[in-house]
Amino acid sequence: MASVIERLVMAVERVVEINFGVHVPLDQVASLVTGFGACGLVRALDDTQRNYAVTVRRAGAMEYLETLLFAPAALIGRFCAAPQLHR
């Protein structure tokens, strides 16, 4: 039987796939991916260094990830990244 904490973790866990286009410099991709680590577990989906999955486990971490992706200063979420939420 799962504990209450395990059930809560499972309830808020989400996986977000982030795909960066070839027009985004790899150094900028690396900088953003480093920031994604504050949101949850980050793993590469392939060897291109452009496709990642972020497993978001904490309440509020999804909002922080959205802030990183859609920050007006970065313009990454609007033009360069394609986040996809899987439930």
PDB file of C-alpha atoms in Angstrom:
ATOM      1  CA  MET A   1       0.000   0.000   0.000  1.00  0.00           C
ATOM      2  CA  ALA A   2       1.410   3.373  -1.041  1.00  0.00           C
ATOM      3  CA  SER A   3       1.961   6.001   1.616  1.00  0.00           C
ATOM      4  CA  VAL A   4       0.139   9.327   1.520  1.00  0.00           C
ATOM      5  CA  ILE A   5       3.319  11.075   0.337  1.00  0.00           C
ATOM      6  CA  GLU A   6       3.820   8.610  -2.522  1.00  0.00           C
ATOM      7  CA  ARG A   7       0.223   9.138  -3.639  1.00  0.00           C
ATOM      8  CA  LEU A   8       0.641  12.927  -3.539  1.00  0.00           C
ATOM      9  CA  VAL A   9       3.827  12.714  -5.619  1.00  0.00           C
ATOM     10  CA  MET A  10       2.076  10.551  -8.180  1.00  0.00           C
ATOM     11  CA  ALA A  11      -0.841  12.984  -8.275  1.00  0.00           C
ATOM     12  CA  VAL A  12       1.237  16.025  -9.307  1.00  0.00           C
ATOM     13  CA  GLU A  13       3.861  14.344 -11.498  1.00  0.00           C
ATOM     14  CA  ARG A  14       3.843  15.497 -15.120  1.00  0.00           C
ATOM     15  CA  VAL A  15       6.219  14.884 -18.009  1.00  0.00           C
ATOM     16  CA  VAL A  16       6.876  17.787 -20.357  1.00  0.00           C
ATOM     17  CA  GLU A  17       8.716  17.228 -23.638  1.00  0.00           C
ATOM     18  CA  ILE A  18      10.741  20.192 -24.865  1.00  0.00           C
ATOM     19  CA  ASN A  19      12.096  20.245 -28.404  1.00  0.00           C
ATOM     20  CA  PHE A  20      14.477  22.997 -29.510  1.00  0.00           C
ATOM     21  CA  GLY A  21      14.764  23.888 -33.198  1.00  0.00           C
ATOM     22  CA  VAL A  22      18.089  23.863 -35.018  1.00  0.00           C
ATOM     23  CA  HIS A  23      18.039  27.672 -35.100  1.00  0.00           C
ATOM     24  CA  VAL A  24      18.560  27.770 -31.313  1.00  0.00           C
ATOM     25  CA  PRO A  25      22.296  27.815 -30.472  1.00  0.00           C
ATOM     26  CA  LEU A  26      23.386  24.786 -28.427  1.00  0.00           C
ATOM     27  CA  ASP A  27      24.947  26.995 -25.741  1.00  0.00           C
ATOM     28  CA  GLN A  28      21.540  28.615 -25.187  1.00  0.00           C
ATOM     29  CA  VAL A  29      19.889  25.181 -25.097  1.00  0.00           C
ATOM     30  CA  ALA A  30      22.430  24.049 -22.470  1.00  0.00           C
ATOM     31  CA  SER A  31      21.754  27.120 -20.346  1.00  0.00           C
ATOM     32  CA  LEU A  32      17.991  26.563 -20.420  1.00  0.00           C
ATOM     33  CA  VAL A  33      18.265  22.842 -19.733  1.00  0.00           C
ATOM     34  CA  THR A  34      20.372  23.629 -16.676  1.00  0.00           C
ATOM     35  CA  GLY A  35      17.528  25.817 -15.393  1.00  0.00           C
ATOM     36  CA  PHE A  36      15.012  23.040 -16.020  1.00  0.00           C
ATOM     37  CA  GLY A  37      16.778  21.002 -13.323  1.00  0.00           C
ATOM     38  CA  ALA A  38      15.155  23.217 -10.697  1.00  0.00           C
ATOM     39  CA  CYS A  39      11.759  21.998 -11.945  1.00  0.00           C
ATOM     40  CA  GLY A  40      12.371  18.269 -11.791  1.00  0.00           C
ATOM     41  CA  LEU A  41      14.244  15.400 -13.357  1.00  0.00           C
ATOM     42  CA  VAL A  42      15.668  16.261 -16.795  1.00  0.00           C
ATOM     43  CA  ARG A  43      16.645  13.614 -19.323  1.00  0.00           C
ATOM     44  CA  ALA A  44      17.709  13.747 -22.947  1.00  0.00           C
ATOM     45  CA  LEU A  45      15.391  11.974 -25.367  1.00  0.00           C
ATOM     46  CA  ASP A  46      18.064  11.451 -28.027  1.00  0.00           C
ATOM     47  CA  ASP A  47      21.646  12.362 -28.951  1.00  0.00           C
ATOM     48  CA  THR A  48      20.811  15.632 -30.737  1.00  0.00           C
ATOM     49  CA  GLN A  49      21.013  17.763 -27.563  1.00  0.00           C
ATOM     50  CA  ARG A  50      17.710  19.347 -28.623  1.00  0.00           C
ATOM     51  CA  ASN A  51      15.008  17.046 -27.216  1.00  0.00           C
ATOM     52  CA  TYR A  52      14.425  16.717 -23.484  1.00  0.00           C
ATOM     53  CA  ALA A  53      11.821  15.441 -21.065  1.00  0.00           C
ATOM     54  CA  VAL A  54      11.296  17.112 -17.707  1.00  0.00           C
ATOM     55  CA  THR A  55       9.480  15.088 -15.045  1.00  0.00           C
ATOM     56  CA  VAL A  56       7.821  17.684 -12.827  1.00  0.00           C
ATOM     57  CA  ARG A  57       7.029  16.290  -9.385  1.00  0.00           C
ATOM     58  CA  ARG A  58       6.502  19.249  -7.089  1.00  0.00           C
ATOM     59  CA  ALA A  59       3.474  21.482  -6.894  1.00  0.00           C
ATOM     60  CA  GLY A  60       4.458  24.875  -8.269  1.00  0.00           C
ATOM     61  CA  ALA A  61       7.330  23.498 -10.343  1.00  0.00           C
ATOM     62  CA  MET A  62       5.183  23.421 -13.484  1.00  0.00           C
ATOM     63  CA  GLU A  63       4.531  27.145 -13.136  1.00  0.00           C
ATOM     64  CA  TYR A  64       8.264  27.771 -12.760  1.00  0.00           C
ATOM     65  CA  LEU A  65       8.984  25.688 -15.871  1.00  0.00           C
ATOM     66  CA  GLU A  66       6.382  27.681 -17.794  1.00  0.00           C
ATOM     67  CA  THR A  67       8.051  30.881 -16.597  1.00  0.00           C
ATOM     68  CA  LEU A  68      11.393  29.666 -17.960  1.00  0.00           C
ATOM     69  CA  LEU A  69       9.875  28.693 -21.288  1.00  0.00           C
ATOM     70  CA  PHE A  70       7.640  31.679 -21.827  1.00  0.00           C
ATOM     71  CA  ALA A  71       9.713  34.487 -20.286  1.00  0.00           C
ATOM     72  CA  PRO A  72       9.494  37.542 -22.584  1.00  0.00           C
ATOM     73  CA  ALA A  73      13.233  38.214 -22.232  1.00  0.00           C
ATOM     74  CA  ALA A  74      14.196  34.760 -23.451  1.00  0.00           C
ATOM     75  CA  LEU A  75      11.528  34.480 -26.164  1.00  0.00           C
ATOM     76  CA  ILE A  76      12.307  30.788 -26.093  1.00  0.00           C
ATOM     77  CA  GLY A  77       8.818  29.490 -25.426  1.00  0.00           C
ATOM     78  CA  ARG A  78       7.245  31.489 -28.228  1.00  0.00           C
ATOM     79  CA  PHE A  79       9.692  30.875 -31.046  1.00  0.00           C
ATOM     80  CA  CYS A  80      12.152  28.131 -30.222  1.00  0.00           C
ATOM     81  CA  ALA A  81      10.702  25.481 -27.940  1.00  0.00           C
ATOM     82  CA  ALA A  82       7.656  23.308 -28.349  1.00  0.00           C
ATOM     83  CA  PRO A  83       6.544  22.086 -24.897  1.00  0.00           C
ATOM     84  CA  GLN A  84       4.079  19.219 -24.896  1.00  0.00           C
ATOM     85  CA  LEU A  85       2.326  18.147 -21.700  1.00  0.00           C
ATOM     86  CA  HIS A  86       1.694  14.422 -21.301  1.00  0.00           C
ATOM     87  CA  ARG A  87      -0.727  13.254 -18.631  1.00  0.00           C
TER      88      ARG A  87
END
